[in-house]
Coordinates of C-alpha atoms in Angstrom, one line a residue:
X136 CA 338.5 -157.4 287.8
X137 CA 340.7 -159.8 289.3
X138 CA 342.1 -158.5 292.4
X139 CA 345.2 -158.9 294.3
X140 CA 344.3 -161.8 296.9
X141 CA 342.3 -163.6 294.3
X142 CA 346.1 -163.6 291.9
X143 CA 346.9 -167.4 292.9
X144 CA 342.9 -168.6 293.6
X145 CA 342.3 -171.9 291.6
X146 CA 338.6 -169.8 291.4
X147 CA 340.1 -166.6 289.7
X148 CA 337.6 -165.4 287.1
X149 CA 337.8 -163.8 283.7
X150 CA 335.3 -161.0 283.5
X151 CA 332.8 -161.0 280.5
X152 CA 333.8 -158.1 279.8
X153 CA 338.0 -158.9 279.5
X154 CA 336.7 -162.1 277.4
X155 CA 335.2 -159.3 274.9
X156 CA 338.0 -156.7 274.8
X157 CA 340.1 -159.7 274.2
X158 CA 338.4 -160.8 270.5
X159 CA 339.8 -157.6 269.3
X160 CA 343.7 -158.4 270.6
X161 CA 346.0 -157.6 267.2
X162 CA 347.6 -160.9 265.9
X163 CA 344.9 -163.1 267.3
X164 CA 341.8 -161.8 266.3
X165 CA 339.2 -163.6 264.4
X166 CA 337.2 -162.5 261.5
X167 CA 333.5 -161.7 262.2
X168 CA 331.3 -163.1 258.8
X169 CA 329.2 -165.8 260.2
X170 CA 325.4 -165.4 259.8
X171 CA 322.6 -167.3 261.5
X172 CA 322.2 -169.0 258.5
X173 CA 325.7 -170.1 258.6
X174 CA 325.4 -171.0 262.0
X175 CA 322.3 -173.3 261.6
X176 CA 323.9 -174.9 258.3
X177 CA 326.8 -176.2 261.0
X178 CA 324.4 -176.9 263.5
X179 CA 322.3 -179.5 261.2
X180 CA 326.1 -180.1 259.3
X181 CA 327.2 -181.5 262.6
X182 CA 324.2 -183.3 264.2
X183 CA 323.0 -185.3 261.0
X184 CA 325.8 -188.1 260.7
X185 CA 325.5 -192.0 259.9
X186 CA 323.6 -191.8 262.7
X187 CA 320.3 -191.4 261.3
X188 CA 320.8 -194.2 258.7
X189 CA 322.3 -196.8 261.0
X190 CA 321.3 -195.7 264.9
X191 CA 317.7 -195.6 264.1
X192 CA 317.5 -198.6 262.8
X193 CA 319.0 -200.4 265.6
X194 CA 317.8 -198.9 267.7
X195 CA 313.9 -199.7 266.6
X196 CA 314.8 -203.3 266.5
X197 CA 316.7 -204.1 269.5
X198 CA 315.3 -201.7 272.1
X199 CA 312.3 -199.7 271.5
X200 CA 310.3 -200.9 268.3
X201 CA 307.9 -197.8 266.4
X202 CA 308.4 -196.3 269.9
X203 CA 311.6 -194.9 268.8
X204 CA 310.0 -192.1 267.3
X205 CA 308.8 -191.0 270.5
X206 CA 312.0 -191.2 271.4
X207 CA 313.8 -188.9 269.5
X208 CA 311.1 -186.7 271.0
X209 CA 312.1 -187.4 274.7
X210 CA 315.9 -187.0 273.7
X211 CA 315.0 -183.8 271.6
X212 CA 313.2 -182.3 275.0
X213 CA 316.3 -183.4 277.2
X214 CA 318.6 -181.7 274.0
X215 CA 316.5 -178.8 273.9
X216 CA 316.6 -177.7 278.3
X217 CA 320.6 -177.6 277.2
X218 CA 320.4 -176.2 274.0
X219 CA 318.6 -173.2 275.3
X220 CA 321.6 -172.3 278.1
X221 CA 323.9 -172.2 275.4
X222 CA 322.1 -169.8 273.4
X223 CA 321.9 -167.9 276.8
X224 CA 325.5 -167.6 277.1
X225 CA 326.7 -167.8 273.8
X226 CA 324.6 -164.7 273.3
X227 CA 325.8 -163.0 276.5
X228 CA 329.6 -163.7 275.9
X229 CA 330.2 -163.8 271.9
X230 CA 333.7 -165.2 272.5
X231 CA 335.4 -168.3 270.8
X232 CA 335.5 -170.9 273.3
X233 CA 332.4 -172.1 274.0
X234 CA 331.8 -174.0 277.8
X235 CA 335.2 -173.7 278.1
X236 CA 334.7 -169.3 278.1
X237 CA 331.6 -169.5 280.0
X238 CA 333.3 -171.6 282.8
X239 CA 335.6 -169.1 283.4
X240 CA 333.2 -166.2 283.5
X241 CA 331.4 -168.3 285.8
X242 CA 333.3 -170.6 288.0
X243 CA 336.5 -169.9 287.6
X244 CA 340.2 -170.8 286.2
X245 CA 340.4 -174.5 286.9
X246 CA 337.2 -175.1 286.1
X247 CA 337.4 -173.5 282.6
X248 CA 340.7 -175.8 281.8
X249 CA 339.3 -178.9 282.9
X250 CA 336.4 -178.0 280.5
X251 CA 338.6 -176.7 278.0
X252 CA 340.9 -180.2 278.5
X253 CA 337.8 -182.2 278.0
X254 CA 336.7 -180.4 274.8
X255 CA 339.8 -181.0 273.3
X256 CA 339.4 -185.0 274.0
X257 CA 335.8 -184.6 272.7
X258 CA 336.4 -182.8 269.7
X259 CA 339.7 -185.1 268.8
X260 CA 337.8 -188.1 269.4
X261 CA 335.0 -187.5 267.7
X262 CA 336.9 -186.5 264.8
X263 CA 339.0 -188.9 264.2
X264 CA 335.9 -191.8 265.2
X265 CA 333.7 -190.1 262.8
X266 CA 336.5 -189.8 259.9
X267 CA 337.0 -193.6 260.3
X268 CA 333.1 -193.7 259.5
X269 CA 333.7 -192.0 256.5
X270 CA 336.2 -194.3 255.2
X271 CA 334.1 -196.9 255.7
X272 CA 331.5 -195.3 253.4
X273 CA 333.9 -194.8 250.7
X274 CA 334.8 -198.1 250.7
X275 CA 331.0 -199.2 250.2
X276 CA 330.7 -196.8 247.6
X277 CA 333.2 -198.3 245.2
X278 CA 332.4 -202.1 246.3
X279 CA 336.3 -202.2 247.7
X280 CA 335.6 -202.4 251.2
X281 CA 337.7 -199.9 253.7
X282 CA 340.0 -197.9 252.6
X283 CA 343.0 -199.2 254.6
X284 CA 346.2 -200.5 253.6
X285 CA 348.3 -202.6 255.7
X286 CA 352.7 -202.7 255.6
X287 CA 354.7 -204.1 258.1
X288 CA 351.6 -204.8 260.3
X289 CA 350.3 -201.7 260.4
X290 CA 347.0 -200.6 259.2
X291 CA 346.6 -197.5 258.0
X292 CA 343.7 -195.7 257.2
X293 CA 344.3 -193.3 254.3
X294 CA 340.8 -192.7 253.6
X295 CA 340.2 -191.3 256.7
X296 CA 343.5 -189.1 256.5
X297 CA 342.7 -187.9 253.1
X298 CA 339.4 -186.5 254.8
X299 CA 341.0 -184.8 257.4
X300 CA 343.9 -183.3 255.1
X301 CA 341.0 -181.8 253.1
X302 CA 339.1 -180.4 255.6
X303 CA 342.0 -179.2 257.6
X304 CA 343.1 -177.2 254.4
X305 CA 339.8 -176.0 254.1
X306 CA 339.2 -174.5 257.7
X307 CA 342.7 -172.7 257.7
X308 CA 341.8 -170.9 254.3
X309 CA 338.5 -169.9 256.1
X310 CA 335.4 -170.1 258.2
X311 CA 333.1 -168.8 255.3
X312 CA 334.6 -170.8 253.1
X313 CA 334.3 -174.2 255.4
X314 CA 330.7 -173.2 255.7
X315 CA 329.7 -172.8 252.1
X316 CA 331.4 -176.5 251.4
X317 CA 329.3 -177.4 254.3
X318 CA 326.2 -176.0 252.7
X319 CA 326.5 -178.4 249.9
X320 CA 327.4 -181.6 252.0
X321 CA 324.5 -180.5 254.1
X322 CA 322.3 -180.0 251.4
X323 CA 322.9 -183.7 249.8
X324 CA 322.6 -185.5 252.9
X325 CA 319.1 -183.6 253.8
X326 CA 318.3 -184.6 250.0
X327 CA 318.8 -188.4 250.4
X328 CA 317.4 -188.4 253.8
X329 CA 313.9 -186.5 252.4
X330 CA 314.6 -189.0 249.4
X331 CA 314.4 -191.7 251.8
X332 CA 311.2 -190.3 253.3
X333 CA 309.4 -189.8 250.2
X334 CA 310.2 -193.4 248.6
X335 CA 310.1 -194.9 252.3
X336 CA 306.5 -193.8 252.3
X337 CA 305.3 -195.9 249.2
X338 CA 306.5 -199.0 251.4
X339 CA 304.6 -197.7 254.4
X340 CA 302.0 -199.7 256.1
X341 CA 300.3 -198.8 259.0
X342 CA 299.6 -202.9 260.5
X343 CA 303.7 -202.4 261.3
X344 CA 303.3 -199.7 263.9
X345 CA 301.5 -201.7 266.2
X346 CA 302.2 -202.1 269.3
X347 CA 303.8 -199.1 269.0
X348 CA 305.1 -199.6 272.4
X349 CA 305.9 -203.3 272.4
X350 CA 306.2 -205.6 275.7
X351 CA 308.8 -205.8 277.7
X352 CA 311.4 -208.1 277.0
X353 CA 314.0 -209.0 279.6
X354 CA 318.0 -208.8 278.8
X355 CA 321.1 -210.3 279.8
X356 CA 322.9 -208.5 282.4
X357 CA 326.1 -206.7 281.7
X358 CA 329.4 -207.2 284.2
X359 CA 332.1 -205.9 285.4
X360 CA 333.5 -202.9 283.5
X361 CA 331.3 -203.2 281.0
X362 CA 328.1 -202.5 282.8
X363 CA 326.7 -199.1 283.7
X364 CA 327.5 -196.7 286.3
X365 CA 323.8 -196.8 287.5
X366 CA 324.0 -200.7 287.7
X367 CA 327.2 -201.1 289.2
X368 CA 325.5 -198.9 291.9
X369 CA 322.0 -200.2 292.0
X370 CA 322.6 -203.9 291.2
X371 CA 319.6 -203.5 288.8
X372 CA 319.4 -204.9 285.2
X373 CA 317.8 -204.0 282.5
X374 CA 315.4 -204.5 279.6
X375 CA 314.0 -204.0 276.0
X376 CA 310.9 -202.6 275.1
X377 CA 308.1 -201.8 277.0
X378 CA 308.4 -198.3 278.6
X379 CA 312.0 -199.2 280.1
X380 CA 312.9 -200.0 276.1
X381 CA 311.2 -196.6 275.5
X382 CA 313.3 -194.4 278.1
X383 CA 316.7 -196.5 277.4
X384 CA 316.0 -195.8 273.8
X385 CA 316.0 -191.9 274.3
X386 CA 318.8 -191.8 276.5
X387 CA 320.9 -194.1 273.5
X388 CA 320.0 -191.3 270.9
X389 CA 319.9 -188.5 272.3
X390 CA 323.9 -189.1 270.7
X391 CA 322.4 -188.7 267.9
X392 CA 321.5 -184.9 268.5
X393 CA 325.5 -184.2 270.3
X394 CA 326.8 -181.2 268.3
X395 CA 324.7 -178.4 268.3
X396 CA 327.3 -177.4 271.4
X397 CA 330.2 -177.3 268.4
X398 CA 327.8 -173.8 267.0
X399 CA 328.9 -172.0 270.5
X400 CA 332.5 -172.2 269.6
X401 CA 332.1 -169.9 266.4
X402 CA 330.4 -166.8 268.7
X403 CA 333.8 -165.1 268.0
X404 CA 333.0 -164.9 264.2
X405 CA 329.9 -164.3 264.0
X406 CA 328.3 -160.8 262.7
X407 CA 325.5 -160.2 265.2
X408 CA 325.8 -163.0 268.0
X409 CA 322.9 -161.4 270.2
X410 CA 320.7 -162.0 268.1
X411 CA 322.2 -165.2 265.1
X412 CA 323.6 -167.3 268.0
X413 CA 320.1 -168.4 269.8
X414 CA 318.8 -168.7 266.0
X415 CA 321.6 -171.0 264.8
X416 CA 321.7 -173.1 268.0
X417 CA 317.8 -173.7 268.2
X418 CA 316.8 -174.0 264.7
X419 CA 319.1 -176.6 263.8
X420 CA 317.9 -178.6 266.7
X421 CA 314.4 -178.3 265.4
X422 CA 315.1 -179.4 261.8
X423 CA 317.4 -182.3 263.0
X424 CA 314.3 -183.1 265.0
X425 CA 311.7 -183.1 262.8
X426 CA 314.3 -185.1 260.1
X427 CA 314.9 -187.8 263.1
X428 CA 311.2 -188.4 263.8
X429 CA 310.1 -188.5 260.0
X430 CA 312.7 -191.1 259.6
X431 CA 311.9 -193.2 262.6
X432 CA 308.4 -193.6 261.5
X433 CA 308.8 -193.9 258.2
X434 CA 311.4 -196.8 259.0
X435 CA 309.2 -198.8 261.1
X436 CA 306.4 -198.7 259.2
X437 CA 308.0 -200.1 256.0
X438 CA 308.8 -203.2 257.9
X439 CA 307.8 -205.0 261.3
X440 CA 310.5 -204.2 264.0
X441 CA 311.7 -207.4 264.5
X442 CA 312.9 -207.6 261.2
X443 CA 315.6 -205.4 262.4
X444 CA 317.0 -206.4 265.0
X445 CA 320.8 -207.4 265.4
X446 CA 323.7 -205.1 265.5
X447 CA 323.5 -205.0 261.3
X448 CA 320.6 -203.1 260.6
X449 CA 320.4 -199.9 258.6
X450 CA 317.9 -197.6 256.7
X451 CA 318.6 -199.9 253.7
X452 CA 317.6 -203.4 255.5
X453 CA 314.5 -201.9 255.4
X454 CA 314.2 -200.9 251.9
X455 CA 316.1 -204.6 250.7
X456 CA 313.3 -206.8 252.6
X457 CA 310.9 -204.0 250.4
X458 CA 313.3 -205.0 247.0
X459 CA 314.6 -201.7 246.9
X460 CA 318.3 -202.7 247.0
X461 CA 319.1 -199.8 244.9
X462 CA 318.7 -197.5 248.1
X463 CA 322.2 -198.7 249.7
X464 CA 324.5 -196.3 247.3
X465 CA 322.3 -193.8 248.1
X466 CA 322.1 -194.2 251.4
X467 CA 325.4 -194.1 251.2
X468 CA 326.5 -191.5 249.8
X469 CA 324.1 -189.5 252.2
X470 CA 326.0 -190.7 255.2
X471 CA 329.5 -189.8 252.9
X472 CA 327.9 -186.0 252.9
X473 CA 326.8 -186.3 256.8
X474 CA 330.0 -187.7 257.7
X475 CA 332.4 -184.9 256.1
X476 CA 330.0 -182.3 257.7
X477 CA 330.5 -184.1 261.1
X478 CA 334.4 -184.0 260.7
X479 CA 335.0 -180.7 259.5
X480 CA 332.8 -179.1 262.4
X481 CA 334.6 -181.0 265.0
X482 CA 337.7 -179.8 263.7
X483 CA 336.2 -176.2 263.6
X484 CA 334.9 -176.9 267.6
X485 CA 338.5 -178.0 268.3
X486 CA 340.4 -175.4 267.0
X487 CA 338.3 -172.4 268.7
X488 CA 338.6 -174.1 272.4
X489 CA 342.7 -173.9 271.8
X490 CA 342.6 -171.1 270.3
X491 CA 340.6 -169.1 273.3
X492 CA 342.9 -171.7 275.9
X493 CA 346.5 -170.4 273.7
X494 CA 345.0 -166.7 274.1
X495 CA 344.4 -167.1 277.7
X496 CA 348.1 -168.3 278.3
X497 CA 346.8 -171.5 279.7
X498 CA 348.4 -172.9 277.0
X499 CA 351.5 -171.6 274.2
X500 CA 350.2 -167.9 273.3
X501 CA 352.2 -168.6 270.0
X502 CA 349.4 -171.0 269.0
X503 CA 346.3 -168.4 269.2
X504 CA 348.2 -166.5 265.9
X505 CA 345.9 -165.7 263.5
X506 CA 347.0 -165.0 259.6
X507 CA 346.0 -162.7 257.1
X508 CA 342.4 -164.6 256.5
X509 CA 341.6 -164.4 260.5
X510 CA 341.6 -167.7 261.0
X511 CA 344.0 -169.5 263.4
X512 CA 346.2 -171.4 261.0
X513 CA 349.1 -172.6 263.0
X514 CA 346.1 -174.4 265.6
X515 CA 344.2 -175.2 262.4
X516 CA 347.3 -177.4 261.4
X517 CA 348.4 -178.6 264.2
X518 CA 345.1 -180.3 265.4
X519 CA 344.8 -181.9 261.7
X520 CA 348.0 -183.7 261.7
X521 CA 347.4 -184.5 265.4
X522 CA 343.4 -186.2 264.4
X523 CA 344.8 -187.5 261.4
X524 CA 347.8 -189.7 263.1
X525 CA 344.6 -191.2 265.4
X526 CA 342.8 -191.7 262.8
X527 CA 344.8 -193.4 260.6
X528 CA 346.7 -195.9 262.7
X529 CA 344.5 -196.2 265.7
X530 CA 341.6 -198.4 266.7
X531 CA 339.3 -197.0 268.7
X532 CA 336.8 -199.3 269.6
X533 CA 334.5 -199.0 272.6
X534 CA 336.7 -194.7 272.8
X535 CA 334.2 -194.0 270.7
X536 CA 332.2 -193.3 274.6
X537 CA 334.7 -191.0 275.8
X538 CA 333.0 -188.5 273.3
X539 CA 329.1 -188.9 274.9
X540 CA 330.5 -188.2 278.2
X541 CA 332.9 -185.3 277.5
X542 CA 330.0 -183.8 275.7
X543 CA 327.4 -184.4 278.9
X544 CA 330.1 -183.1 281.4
X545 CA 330.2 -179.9 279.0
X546 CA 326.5 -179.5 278.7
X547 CA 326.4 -180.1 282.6
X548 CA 328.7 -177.4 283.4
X549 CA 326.7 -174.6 281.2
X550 CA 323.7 -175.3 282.9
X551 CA 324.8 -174.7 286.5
X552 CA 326.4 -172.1 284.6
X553 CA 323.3 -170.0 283.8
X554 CA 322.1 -169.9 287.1
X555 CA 325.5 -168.9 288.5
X556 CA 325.9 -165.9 286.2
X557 CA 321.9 -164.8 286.6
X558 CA 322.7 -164.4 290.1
X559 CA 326.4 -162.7 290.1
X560 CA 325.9 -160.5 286.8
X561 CA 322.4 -160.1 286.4
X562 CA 323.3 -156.6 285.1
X563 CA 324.8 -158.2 281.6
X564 CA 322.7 -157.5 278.0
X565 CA 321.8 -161.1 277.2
X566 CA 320.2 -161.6 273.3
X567 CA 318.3 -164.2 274.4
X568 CA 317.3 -165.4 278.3
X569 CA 315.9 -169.0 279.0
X570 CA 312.9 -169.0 280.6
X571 CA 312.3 -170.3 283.9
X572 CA 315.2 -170.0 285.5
X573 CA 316.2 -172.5 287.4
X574 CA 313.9 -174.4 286.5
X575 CA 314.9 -175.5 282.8
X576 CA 318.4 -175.6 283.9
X577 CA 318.0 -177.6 286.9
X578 CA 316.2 -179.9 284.4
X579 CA 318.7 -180.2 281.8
X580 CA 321.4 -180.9 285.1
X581 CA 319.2 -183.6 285.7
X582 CA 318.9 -185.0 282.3
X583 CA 322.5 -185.0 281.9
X584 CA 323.3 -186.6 284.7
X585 CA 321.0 -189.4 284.2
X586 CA 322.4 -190.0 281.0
X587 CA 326.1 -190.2 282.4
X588 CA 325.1 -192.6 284.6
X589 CA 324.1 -195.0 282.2
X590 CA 327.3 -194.8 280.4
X591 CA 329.6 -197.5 281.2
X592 CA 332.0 -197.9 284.3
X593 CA 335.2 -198.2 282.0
X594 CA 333.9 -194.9 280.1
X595 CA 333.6 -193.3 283.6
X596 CA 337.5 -194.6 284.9
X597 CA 339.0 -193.6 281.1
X598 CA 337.5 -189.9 282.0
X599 CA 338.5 -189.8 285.4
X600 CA 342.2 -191.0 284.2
X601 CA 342.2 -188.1 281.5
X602 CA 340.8 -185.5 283.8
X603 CA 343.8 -186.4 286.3
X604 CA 346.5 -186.1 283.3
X605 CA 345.0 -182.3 282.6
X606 CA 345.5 -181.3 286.1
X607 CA 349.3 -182.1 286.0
X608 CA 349.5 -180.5 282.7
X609 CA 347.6 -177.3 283.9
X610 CA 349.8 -177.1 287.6
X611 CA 353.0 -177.8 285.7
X612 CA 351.8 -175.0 283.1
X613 CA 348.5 -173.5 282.7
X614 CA 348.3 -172.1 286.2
X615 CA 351.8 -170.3 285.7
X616 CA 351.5 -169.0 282.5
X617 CA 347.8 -167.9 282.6
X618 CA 347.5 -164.2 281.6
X619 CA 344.5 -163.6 284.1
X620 CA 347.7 -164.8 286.9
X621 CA 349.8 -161.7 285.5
X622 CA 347.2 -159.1 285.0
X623 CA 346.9 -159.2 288.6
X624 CA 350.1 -159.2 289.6
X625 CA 351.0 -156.2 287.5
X626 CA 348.4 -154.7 289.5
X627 CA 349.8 -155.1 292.9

C-alpha cells in the first residue's frame, strides 16, 4: 500500500497485489483464453524471423566459420539466465505489461515508465524494421523487387503498410484469433526451415567443418561513432575467427533469439499463467534453439565457410554453389511466414505495455478501453497507423540497433528485478522460481551488459537522447496523472 509520505516519491510502488485486482477493472479488462500452447506458438512466431536464413549465414562467413553453431549455443545460455526471470515474474504477477509491471512492483514509478517508454520504442521499431523485411520478401517472391512506389520524391512502402493494416485488423478482432493465424505462419516457416534441413543434408560433407574453430583473423578498426562502447573505452580492436570470432559471434546472434520477452506481455490473457507462462516462455526458447543449431551446421557443412563471406550471403548461397537454385522461393517464402509472425507479435508486445501504462494513468486512461471482444481496440489502432506511417515513408538504417538495446535494458531491469522482489515479498505464490538465486540472475546482469557494451556509441547517445525525451513527457504528465499518485492522496 502506498502510504502518505511515499504520495510524490519518484520510488512509489504498485503492490502485486493492486496490479492483480486491476486486470479485473470494468471497461478495461482483457479476456483470459491463451494457453501455453498459444503462448509457445508466439514465442517461436516471434523469435524465428529472416534471421535464421540471412544472419546465420553471415555470420559463419565473416566472423565465426562452423563455430557458429556453438554459438547459438553460448547466446541460447546467455538467452536462457533471462528467460528464466521472466518466467519468474511473469508467473508471479499475471498482469499485461510485462518489465514494464514488474518494475513497478519492484523498483518503483519512474523506473516502470522509463521501461515502459523504452518498450514502446522497442516494439515500434522493431515493427516497423521487420515489416520493411517483409516487403522486401514480397518483392523477391514475384521477381518485382520492393514493393515501393515513389511520387513527388517520396518513397513509400506499401507493402509494408499493407502488412501492418492486416495484422492490426487482426489483433483488434482478437488475441485467439491473432494466434491461430500465427499458428499457420508459424507452422510454414518451421516447414521450410526443416525443409531446408532435410535437403541441406544430402549436400552435407563433413571435410567443410574443419577447423571448426578457424584462426584468428585480424579486422579493421571501427571510429568514431561508429565503433563500440567497449572500444571507445578500452581502445581495443577487434577480430574474426579464432575464439574472439567465436564469442563476438554469440553476442551478434543472440539478436536472433530477442522476442521471447514479447510472451510476458500477454500474462493478462492467459487461462492459467502460474503454470502456461514458464511453459510458453522456455519451450519456445528451446525449439528456436535446437532449429538455430540444426541450421548452422547443416549450413556450413554444405559449403566451406569462406564461400560465404560478404554482407550477401544467405541459406540459399549455399544451396546455389550446390545447384539448388530452386531453394530461393522457398526460402523465401519461409522468411514471408517468419516475418508476418515477427510483426504481428510486436504489435501484440506494443499494445499490452500501453495498454497497462493508459490503465495506470501514466498515460490517457481513455486509451486502456477495451471492446466487446476484450481486446484493447482503440490502442490496437492507434499504434498500427502510428508503425505503419514509419514504415512506409521512413528509412531506418543503422535504427534498426535502437531495438537490441531497448530489448537488453529490459532484460537487465527483470533480472535485478528477481532478486529485489525475493527479498521484499518473499511471501508471494510464484508458479515457477529460478534456481539459484542470485546467482543466475547476477549472470544474466552480466551477460547483458556485456552485450550493450558492444553495441555502438551512436546506438548508446540515440538511447540516452530518447530516454531524456520520456522523462519530460512523464514530469509534464505521467507523474501527475498517475492513479497510484491519487490513491494515496485520497488516503490522507
Amino acid at each position: 500500500m502506498t502510504t502518505p509520505t511515499s504520495r510524490n516519491s519518484l520510488f512509489r510502488t504498485k503492490s502485486v497485489e493492486q496490479s492483480i485486482r486491476d486486470t479485473d477493472e470494468p471497461g478495461a479488462k482483457l479476456r483470459k483464453e491463451l494457453t501455453a500452447w498459444d503462448l509457445a506458438i508466439f514465442g517461436v512466431a516471434v523469435v524465428i524471423g529472416a534471421g535464421i536464413f540471412t544472419l546465420t549465414a553471415r555470420t559463419a562467413g565473416n566472423v565465426a566459420g562452423p563455430s557458429v553453431s556453438l554459438s547459438f549455443v553460448f547466446a541460447a545460455i546467455a538467452c536462457a539466465l533471462t528467460a528464466l526471470c521472466y518466467a519468474e515474474f511473469a508467473s508471479t504477477v499475471p498482469v499485461a505489461g510485462s518489465a514494464y509491471t514488474f518494475s513497478y512492483a519492484t523498483f518503483g514509478e519512474l523506473a516502470a515508465w522509463i521501461i515502459g517508454w523504452d518498450l514502446l520504442l522497442e516494439f515500434a521499431l522493431a515493427a516497423a524494421v521487420v515489416s520493411k523485411g517483409w516487403s522486401q520478401y514480397l518483392g523477391q517472391v514475384f521477381d518485382q523487387g520492393a514493393a515501393v512506389v515513389e511520387f513527388g520524391g517520396i518513397t513509400f512502402d506499401w507493402g509494408a503498410v499493407l502488412l501492418i493494416a492486416v495484422l492490426t485488423t487482426l489483433l483488434a478482432l482478437g488475441t485467439k484469433l491473432s494466434s491461430r493465424v500465427s499458428a499457420v505462419a508459424v507452422a510454414i516457416k518451421v516447414g521450410v526451415i526443416l525443409l531446408v534441413i532435410i535437403v541441406g543434408l544430402t549436400f552435407f560433407d563433413a571435410s567443410n567443418l574443419t577447423p571448426f574453430i578457424p584462426e584468428t583473423v585480424p579486422q579493421e578498426e571501427a571510429h568514431g561513432l561508429t565503433q563500440s562502447l567497449f572500444s571507445l573505452v578500452t581502445g581495443g580492436g577487434n577480430s574474426s575467427f579464432g575464439w574472439y570470432g567465436l564469442l563476438a559471434a554469440a553476442s551478434l546472434v543472440f539478436f536472433a533469439f530477442i522476442g521471447f520477452d514479447v510472451v510476458a506481455t500477454a500474462a493478462e490473457e492467459t487461462k492459467n499463467p502460474q503454470r502456461d507462462l514458464p511453459r510458453g516462455i522456455l519451450g519456445s526458447l528451446i525449439v528456436v534453439t535446437i532449429l538455430y543449431v540444426a541450421v548452422s551446421i547443416v549450413l556450413t557443412g554444405m559449403v566451406p565457410y569462406t564461400e560465404l563471406s560478404g554482407d550477401d550471403a544467405t541459406l540459399a548461397t549455399a544451396f546455389a554453389l550446390n545447384g539448388a537454385d530452386w531453394a530461393k522461393n522457398i526460402i523465401s517464402i519461409g522468411a514471408l511466414a517468419g516475418l508476418t509472425t515477427v510483426v504481428m507479435v510486436m504489435l501484440l508486445g506494443q499494445t499490452r505495455v500501453l495498454f497497462a501504462m493508459s490503465r495506470d494513468g501514466l498515460t490517457p486512461r481513455w486509451l486502456a478501453k477495451t471492446g466487446s471482444r476484450g481486446t484493447p481496440v482503440r490502442i490496437t489502432v492507434i499504434v498500427g497507423v502510428v508503425c505503419a506511417l514509419l514504415a512506409g515513408f521512413v528509412e531506418f538504417g543503422t535504427l534498426e540497433e535502437m531495438v537490441n538495446i531497448g530489448t537488453l535494458f529490459a532484460f537487465l531491469l527483470v533480472s535485478i528485478g528477481v532478486v529485489v522482489l525475493r527479498r521484499t515479498r518473499p511471501d508471494l505464490p510464484r508458479g515457477f522460481r529460478v534456481p539459484l538465486v542470485p546467482y543466475v540472475p547476477i549472470l544474466a546482469v552480466v551477460a547483458c551488459l556485456w552485450l550493450m557494451i558492444n553495441l555502438s556509441v551512436e546506438t548508446w547517445l540515440r538511447f540516452v537522447v530518447w530516454m531524456l525525451l520520456g522523462l519530460v513527457m512523464y514530469f509534464a504528465y505521467g507523474r501527475r496523472h498517475a492513479l497510484l499518485g491519487r490513491s494515496a492522496s485520497e488516503q490522507e
